PDB file of C-alpha atoms in Angstrom:
ATOM      1  CA  MET A   1     -96.293  87.593 -58.621  1.00 72.00           C
ATOM      2  CA  ARG A   2     -97.546  89.791 -55.780  1.00 83.00           C
ATOM      3  CA  THR A   3    -100.680  87.675 -55.552  1.00 85.00           C
ATOM      4  CA  THR A   4     -98.688  84.470 -55.103  1.00 88.00           C
ATOM      5  CA  VAL A   5     -96.351  86.039 -52.541  1.00 89.00           C
ATOM      6  CA  TYR A   6     -99.323  87.359 -50.567  1.00 91.00           C
ATOM      7  CA  GLU A   7    -101.040  83.970 -50.631  1.00 90.00           C
ATOM      8  CA  PHE A   8     -98.116  81.911 -49.400  1.00 90.00           C
ATOM      9  CA  LEU A   9     -97.018  84.492 -46.812  1.00 93.00           C
ATOM     10  CA  VAL A  10    -100.505  84.649 -45.300  1.00 94.00           C
ATOM     11  CA  GLY A  11    -100.750  80.860 -45.487  1.00 93.00           C
ATOM     12  CA  PHE A  12     -97.386  80.536 -43.751  1.00 94.00           C
ATOM     13  CA  CYS A  13     -98.257  83.011 -40.981  1.00 95.00           C
ATOM     14  CA  VAL A  14    -101.657  81.435 -40.304  1.00 95.00           C
ATOM     15  CA  THR A  15    -100.063  77.982 -40.253  1.00 95.00           C
ATOM     16  CA  ALA A  16     -97.314  79.092 -37.869  1.00 94.00           C
ATOM     17  CA  VAL A  17     -99.728  80.688 -35.391  1.00 95.00           C
ATOM     18  CA  LEU A  18    -102.424  78.010 -35.493  1.00 94.00           C
ATOM     19  CA  GLY A  19    -100.005  75.082 -35.749  1.00 93.00           C
ATOM     20  CA  VAL A  20     -97.885  76.070 -32.753  1.00 94.00           C
ATOM     21  CA  GLY A  21    -100.860  77.320 -30.734  1.00 93.00           C
ATOM     22  CA  LEU A  22    -102.966  74.235 -31.317  1.00 92.00           C
ATOM     23  CA  ALA A  23    -100.022  71.953 -30.527  1.00 91.00           C
ATOM     24  CA  ILE A  24     -99.628  73.668 -27.151  1.00 91.00           C
ATOM     25  CA  VAL A  25    -103.343  73.240 -26.416  1.00 90.00           C
ATOM     26  CA  ILE A  26    -103.226  69.567 -27.400  1.00 89.00           C
ATOM     27  CA  VAL A  27    -100.163  68.747 -25.292  1.00 88.00           C
ATOM     28  CA  TRP A  28    -101.639  70.697 -22.380  1.00 87.00           C
ATOM     29  CA  SER A  29    -104.718  68.456 -22.356  1.00 83.00           C
ATOM     30  CA  LYS A  30    -104.120  64.710 -22.652  1.00 78.00           C
ATOM     31  CA  ARG A  31    -107.817  64.107 -23.258  1.00 79.00           C
ATOM     32  CA  PHE A  32    -107.844  66.541 -26.171  1.00 80.00           C
ATOM     33  CA  LYS A  33    -104.682  64.907 -27.503  1.00 78.00           C
ATOM     34  CA  ASN A  34    -106.270  61.460 -27.485  1.00 78.00           C
ATOM     35  CA  LEU A  35    -109.328  62.800 -29.306  1.00 80.00           C
ATOM     36  CA  SER A  36    -107.519  64.933 -31.874  1.00 80.00           C
ATOM     37  CA  MET A  37    -104.685  62.675 -33.017  1.00 77.00           C
ATOM     38  CA  PRO A  38    -106.901  60.195 -34.945  1.00 79.00           C
ATOM     39  CA  LEU A  39    -108.590  63.153 -36.659  1.00 80.00           C
ATOM     40  CA  PHE A  40    -105.261  64.745 -37.594  1.00 78.00           C
ATOM     41  CA  THR A  41    -103.959  61.425 -38.892  1.00 78.00           C
ATOM     42  CA  PHE A  42    -107.050  61.002 -41.049  1.00 80.00           C
ATOM     43  CA  ILE A  43    -106.898  64.537 -42.474  1.00 78.00           C
ATOM     44  CA  ASN A  44    -103.148  64.346 -43.063  1.00 76.00           C
ATOM     45  CA  SER A  45    -103.604  61.157 -45.090  1.00 80.00           C
ATOM     46  CA  LEU A  46    -105.894  62.940 -47.553  1.00 78.00           C
ATOM     47  CA  PRO A  47    -104.126  64.062 -50.750  1.00 80.00           C
ATOM     48  CA  ILE A  48    -104.607  67.829 -50.806  1.00 76.00           C
ATOM     49  CA  ILE A  49    -104.390  67.964 -54.599  1.00 75.00           C
ATOM     50  CA  ALA A  50    -107.301  65.531 -54.787  1.00 77.00           C
ATOM     51  CA  ILE A  51    -109.526  67.503 -52.408  1.00 79.00           C
ATOM     52  CA  ALA A  52    -108.556  70.907 -53.851  1.00 76.00           C
ATOM     53  CA  PRO A  53    -111.432  70.784 -56.394  1.00 78.00           C
ATOM     54  CA  ILE A  54    -113.860  70.166 -53.520  1.00 82.00           C
ATOM     55  CA  ILE A  55    -112.468  73.206 -51.707  1.00 81.00           C
ATOM     56  CA  LEU A  56    -112.941  75.163 -54.935  1.00 80.00           C
ATOM     57  CA  LEU A  57    -116.599  74.124 -55.108  1.00 81.00           C
ATOM     58  CA  TRP A  58    -117.171  75.229 -51.515  1.00 84.00           C
ATOM     59  CA  MET A  59    -115.262  78.514 -51.572  1.00 81.00           C
ATOM     60  CA  GLY A  60    -115.102  79.470 -55.244  1.00 78.00           C
ATOM     61  CA  TYR A  61    -112.259  81.133 -57.099  1.00 79.00           C
ATOM     62  CA  GLY A  62    -110.099  83.631 -55.273  1.00 80.00           C
ATOM     63  CA  ILE A  63    -107.220  84.322 -52.971  1.00 86.00           C
ATOM     64  CA  LYS A  64    -108.948  82.855 -49.896  1.00 88.00           C
ATOM     65  CA  THR A  65    -109.149  79.445 -51.558  1.00 87.00           C
ATOM     66  CA  ASN A  66    -105.442  79.492 -52.406  1.00 87.00           C
ATOM     67  CA  ILE A  67    -104.533  80.579 -48.876  1.00 89.00           C
ATOM     68  CA  LEU A  68    -106.606  77.720 -47.448  1.00 90.00           C
ATOM     69  CA  ILE A  69    -104.863  75.192 -49.698  1.00 88.00           C
ATOM     70  CA  ALA A  70    -101.456  76.616 -48.716  1.00 90.00           C
ATOM     71  CA  PHE A  71    -102.495  76.277 -45.074  1.00 91.00           C
ATOM     72  CA  LEU A  72    -103.662  72.668 -45.437  1.00 88.00           C
ATOM     73  CA  VAL A  73    -100.485  71.628 -47.252  1.00 88.00           C
ATOM     74  CA  SER A  74     -98.129  73.099 -44.654  1.00 90.00           C
ATOM     75  CA  PHE A  75    -100.103  72.758 -41.402  1.00 91.00           C
ATOM     76  CA  PHE A  76     -99.260  69.238 -40.292  1.00 88.00           C
ATOM     77  CA  PRO A  77     -95.436  69.475 -40.295  1.00 88.00           C
ATOM     78  CA  VAL A  78     -95.733  72.431 -37.909  1.00 93.00           C
ATOM     79  CA  ILE A  79     -98.203  70.906 -35.463  1.00 92.00           C
ATOM     80  CA  ILE A  80     -96.583  67.445 -35.434  1.00 89.00           C
ATOM     81  CA  ASN A  81     -93.059  68.832 -34.945  1.00 91.00           C
ATOM     82  CA  THR A  82     -94.229  71.175 -32.193  1.00 92.00           C
ATOM     83  CA  MET A  83     -96.069  68.403 -30.371  1.00 90.00           C
ATOM     84  CA  THR A  84     -92.993  66.182 -30.624  1.00 88.00           C
ATOM     85  CA  GLY A  85     -90.832  68.920 -29.133  1.00 90.00           C
ATOM     86  CA  LEU A  86     -93.253  69.639 -26.301  1.00 89.00           C
ATOM     87  CA  ASP A  87     -93.442  65.933 -25.443  1.00 86.00           C
ATOM     88  CA  SER A  88     -89.698  65.249 -25.667  1.00 85.00           C
ATOM     89  CA  ILE A  89     -88.878  66.276 -22.095  1.00 82.00           C
ATOM     90  CA  GLU A  90     -87.101  63.648 -20.007  1.00 81.00           C
ATOM     91  CA  ASP A  91     -89.282  62.191 -17.272  1.00 78.00           C
ATOM     92  CA  ASP A  92     -86.555  62.713 -14.675  1.00 82.00           C
ATOM     93  CA  LEU A  93     -86.518  66.453 -15.355  1.00 82.00           C
ATOM     94  CA  LEU A  94     -90.301  66.670 -15.118  1.00 80.00           C
ATOM     95  CA  ASP A  95     -90.274  64.729 -11.852  1.00 81.00           C
ATOM     96  CA  LEU A  96     -87.632  67.099 -10.466  1.00 85.00           C
ATOM     97  CA  VAL A  97     -89.486  70.332 -11.264  1.00 84.00           C
ATOM     98  CA  ARG A  98     -92.750  68.873  -9.987  1.00 82.00           C
ATOM     99  CA  TYR A  99     -90.976  67.956  -6.776  1.00 80.00           C
ATOM    100  CA  LEU A 100     -89.952  71.622  -6.565  1.00 81.00           C
ATOM    101  CA  HIS A 101     -93.666  72.522  -6.848  1.00 82.00           C
ATOM    102  CA  ALA A 102     -93.487  74.031 -10.321  1.00 82.00           C
ATOM    103  CA  SER A 103     -96.927  74.676 -11.757  1.00 84.00           C
ATOM    104  CA  LYS A 104     -98.096  73.281 -15.076  1.00 83.00           C
ATOM    105  CA  LEU A 105     -97.852  76.757 -16.603  1.00 86.00           C
ATOM    106  CA  GLN A 106     -94.293  77.224 -15.326  1.00 87.00           C
ATOM    107  CA  ILE A 107     -93.292  73.852 -16.771  1.00 84.00           C
ATOM    108  CA  PHE A 108     -94.662  74.880 -20.161  1.00 86.00           C
ATOM    109  CA  LEU A 109     -93.131  78.363 -20.194  1.00 85.00           C
ATOM    110  CA  LYS A 110     -89.721  77.493 -18.782  1.00 86.00           C
ATOM    111  CA  ILE A 111     -89.142  73.908 -19.919  1.00 86.00           C
ATOM    112  CA  ARG A 112     -91.476  72.555 -22.581  1.00 88.00           C
ATOM    113  CA  ILE A 113     -91.609  75.551 -24.936  1.00 88.00           C
ATOM    114  CA  PRO A 114     -87.854  76.384 -24.827  1.00 88.00           C
ATOM    115  CA  ASN A 115     -87.067  72.697 -25.336  1.00 88.00           C
ATOM    116  CA  SER A 116     -89.420  72.520 -28.323  1.00 90.00           C
ATOM    117  CA  LEU A 117     -87.888  75.476 -30.221  1.00 92.00           C
ATOM    118  CA  PRO A 118     -85.620  73.309 -32.433  1.00 91.00           C
ATOM    119  CA  TYR A 119     -88.622  71.181 -33.373  1.00 94.00           C
ATOM    120  CA  ILE A 120     -90.806  74.227 -33.999  1.00 94.00           C
ATOM    121  CA  PHE A 121     -88.267  75.793 -36.328  1.00 94.00           C
ATOM    122  CA  SER A 122     -87.805  72.507 -38.169  1.00 94.00           C
ATOM    123  CA  GLY A 123     -91.545  72.474 -38.791  1.00 93.00           C
ATOM    124  CA  LEU A 124     -91.535  76.131 -39.850  1.00 95.00           C
ATOM    125  CA  LYS A 125     -88.725  75.499 -42.329  1.00 94.00           C
ATOM    126  CA  ILE A 126     -90.769  72.744 -43.932  1.00 93.00           C
ATOM    127  CA  CYS A 127     -93.803  75.024 -43.837  1.00 93.00           C
ATOM    128  CA  SER A 128     -91.891  77.830 -45.574  1.00 92.00           C
ATOM    129  CA  THR A 129     -91.447  75.731 -48.704  1.00 91.00           C
ATOM    130  CA  MET A 130     -94.707  73.789 -48.525  1.00 91.00           C
ATOM    131  CA  SER A 131     -96.852  76.917 -48.220  1.00 92.00           C
ATOM    132  CA  ILE A 132     -95.700  78.200 -51.594  1.00 91.00           C
ATOM    133  CA  VAL A 133     -96.359  74.757 -53.100  1.00 89.00           C
ATOM    134  CA  GLY A 134     -99.894  74.932 -51.724  1.00 88.00           C
ATOM    135  CA  ALA A 135    -100.426  78.432 -53.097  1.00 89.00           C
ATOM    136  CA  ILE A 136     -99.253  77.338 -56.554  1.00 90.00           C
ATOM    137  CA  VAL A 137    -101.519  74.273 -56.477  1.00 87.00           C
ATOM    138  CA  GLY A 138    -104.412  76.562 -55.611  1.00 85.00           C
ATOM    139  CA  GLU A 139    -103.578  78.846 -58.523  1.00 85.00           C
ATOM    140  CA  PHE A 140    -103.481  75.881 -60.873  1.00 85.00           C
ATOM    141  CA  ILE A 141    -107.163  75.206 -60.297  1.00 81.00           C
ATOM    142  CA  ALA A 142    -108.734  78.197 -58.547  1.00 72.00           C
ATOM    143  CA  SER A 143    -107.234  81.428 -59.814  1.00 77.00           C
ATOM    144  CA  ASP A 144    -107.105  83.766 -62.762  1.00 78.00           C
ATOM    145  CA  ARG A 145    -103.790  85.316 -61.718  1.00 82.00           C
ATOM    146  CA  GLY A 146    -100.530  84.463 -59.994  1.00 86.00           C
ATOM    147  CA  LEU A 147     -97.513  82.360 -60.895  1.00 88.00           C
ATOM    148  CA  GLY A 148     -99.456  79.097 -60.936  1.00 86.00           C
ATOM    149  CA  TYR A 149    -101.941  80.609 -63.370  1.00 85.00           C
ATOM    150  CA  ILE A 150     -99.052  81.780 -65.573  1.00 89.00           C
ATOM    151  CA  ILE A 151     -97.547  78.283 -65.586  1.00 89.00           C
ATOM    152  CA  ILE A 152    -100.835  76.618 -66.578  1.00 87.00           C
ATOM    153  CA  ASN A 153    -101.620  79.143 -69.318  1.00 87.00           C
ATOM    154  CA  SER A 154     -98.088  78.974 -70.712  1.00 87.00           C
ATOM    155  CA  GLN A 155     -98.265  75.178 -70.699  1.00 84.00           C
ATOM    156  CA  TYR A 156    -101.438  75.234 -72.795  1.00 83.00           C
ATOM    157  CA  ALA A 157     -99.819  77.733 -75.172  1.00 83.00           C
ATOM    158  CA  MET A 158     -96.586  75.678 -75.352  1.00 82.00           C
ATOM    159  CA  ASP A 159     -94.714  78.814 -74.265  1.00 83.00           C
ATOM    160  CA  THR A 160     -91.796  77.640 -72.108  1.00 87.00           C
ATOM    161  CA  PRO A 161     -89.950  80.900 -71.193  1.00 89.00           C
ATOM    162  CA  PRO A 162     -92.729  82.151 -68.858  1.00 87.00           C
ATOM    163  CA  ILE A 163     -92.831  78.712 -67.230  1.00 88.00           C
ATOM    164  CA  PHE A 164     -89.113  78.758 -66.442  1.00 91.00           C
ATOM    165  CA  SER A 165     -89.325  82.375 -65.268  1.00 91.00           C
ATOM    166  CA  ALA A 166     -92.186  81.514 -62.914  1.00 89.00           C
ATOM    167  CA  LEU A 167     -90.336  78.463 -61.582  1.00 91.00           C
ATOM    168  CA  ILE A 168     -87.254  80.565 -60.843  1.00 92.00           C
ATOM    169  CA  VAL A 169     -89.326  83.156 -58.990  1.00 91.00           C
ATOM    170  CA  ILE A 170     -91.097  80.418 -57.009  1.00 90.00           C
ATOM    171  CA  SER A 171     -87.774  78.853 -56.009  1.00 92.00           C
ATOM    172  CA  LEU A 172     -86.310  82.204 -54.962  1.00 92.00           C
ATOM    173  CA  ALA A 173     -89.403  83.115 -52.945  1.00 91.00           C
ATOM    174  CA  GLY A 174     -89.405  79.779 -51.132  1.00 90.00           C
ATOM    175  CA  ALA A 175     -85.677  80.019 -50.429  1.00 92.00           C
ATOM    176  CA  ALA A 176     -86.046  83.594 -49.151  1.00 93.00           C
ATOM    177  CA  LEU A 177     -88.760  82.625 -46.673  1.00 93.00           C
ATOM    178  CA  TYR A 178     -86.723  79.603 -45.574  1.00 94.00           C
ATOM    179  CA  TRP A 179     -83.712  81.789 -44.813  1.00 95.00           C
ATOM    180  CA  VAL A 180     -85.860  84.299 -42.923  1.00 94.00           C
ATOM    181  CA  VAL A 181     -87.051  81.444 -40.695  1.00 94.00           C
ATOM    182  CA  ALA A 182     -83.450  80.264 -40.294  1.00 92.00           C
ATOM    183  CA  LEU A 183     -82.414  83.804 -39.302  1.00 93.00           C
ATOM    184  CA  PHE A 184     -85.070  83.955 -36.584  1.00 92.00           C
ATOM    185  CA  GLU A 185     -83.912  80.531 -35.430  1.00 91.00           C
ATOM    186  CA  ARG A 186     -80.385  81.856 -34.960  1.00 90.00           C
ATOM    187  CA  LEU A 187     -81.672  84.929 -33.130  1.00 89.00           C
ATOM    188  CA  LEU A 188     -83.890  82.967 -30.738  1.00 86.00           C
ATOM    189  CA  MET A 189     -81.567  79.968 -30.270  1.00 82.00           C
ATOM    190  CA  PRO A 190     -77.987  81.286 -30.351  1.00 79.00           C
ATOM    191  CA  TRP A 191     -76.853  78.628 -27.870  1.00 72.00           C
ATOM    192  CA  ALA A 192     -77.695  75.829 -30.306  1.00 68.00           C
ATOM    193  CA  PHE A 193     -75.351  77.176 -32.964  1.00 69.00           C
ATOM    194  CA  LYS A 194     -72.581  77.936 -30.472  1.00 65.00           C
ATOM    195  CA  SER A 195     -72.649  74.307 -29.335  1.00 56.00           C
ATOM    196  CA  GLN A 196     -72.338  73.172 -32.957  1.00 57.00           C
ATOM    197  CA  LYS A 197     -69.152  75.203 -33.416  1.00 54.00           C
ATOM    198  CA  VAL A 198     -67.568  73.659 -30.316  1.00 49.00           C
TER     199      VAL A 198
END
């Protein structure tokens, strides 16, 4: 169990940092955005389960392979949601702050990033559940331990209790990470929840 938890937590953290960071870089540079979007669309259309054996051939068995699969499964919801949030500023507001001589950096720090927080957390919530799915998929094909490995072995042995036990643990772990993300959302965006109560 510890192996699976480690894999999906590392996958989640790497996805969160790279997904949000890369989205900021892409939105910052329109040229980079025009070049990267076709590539992201192409990669996102690839079924990860189908290319997982190829990843296994390149990287071999081990935790790193499972972390990479968890990352690939959960990366695109984070980067797409973040980019959507960063781009969702009204043109009138942007024209106003530019008229007031706000720099590009100030616009990002004080307008774009705060405005994108709901989108970022939506992506992270999806990522919190998808990362564990990716880790389990990796363990199905590229591991000799972990909950995915237990499920596959128990399936071959027609032993259902370990399968149900593993599924329960997987569900609880995914739900726990989801609620941690939701807690940080409440801490960083208290105004959003106050407006919902009104």
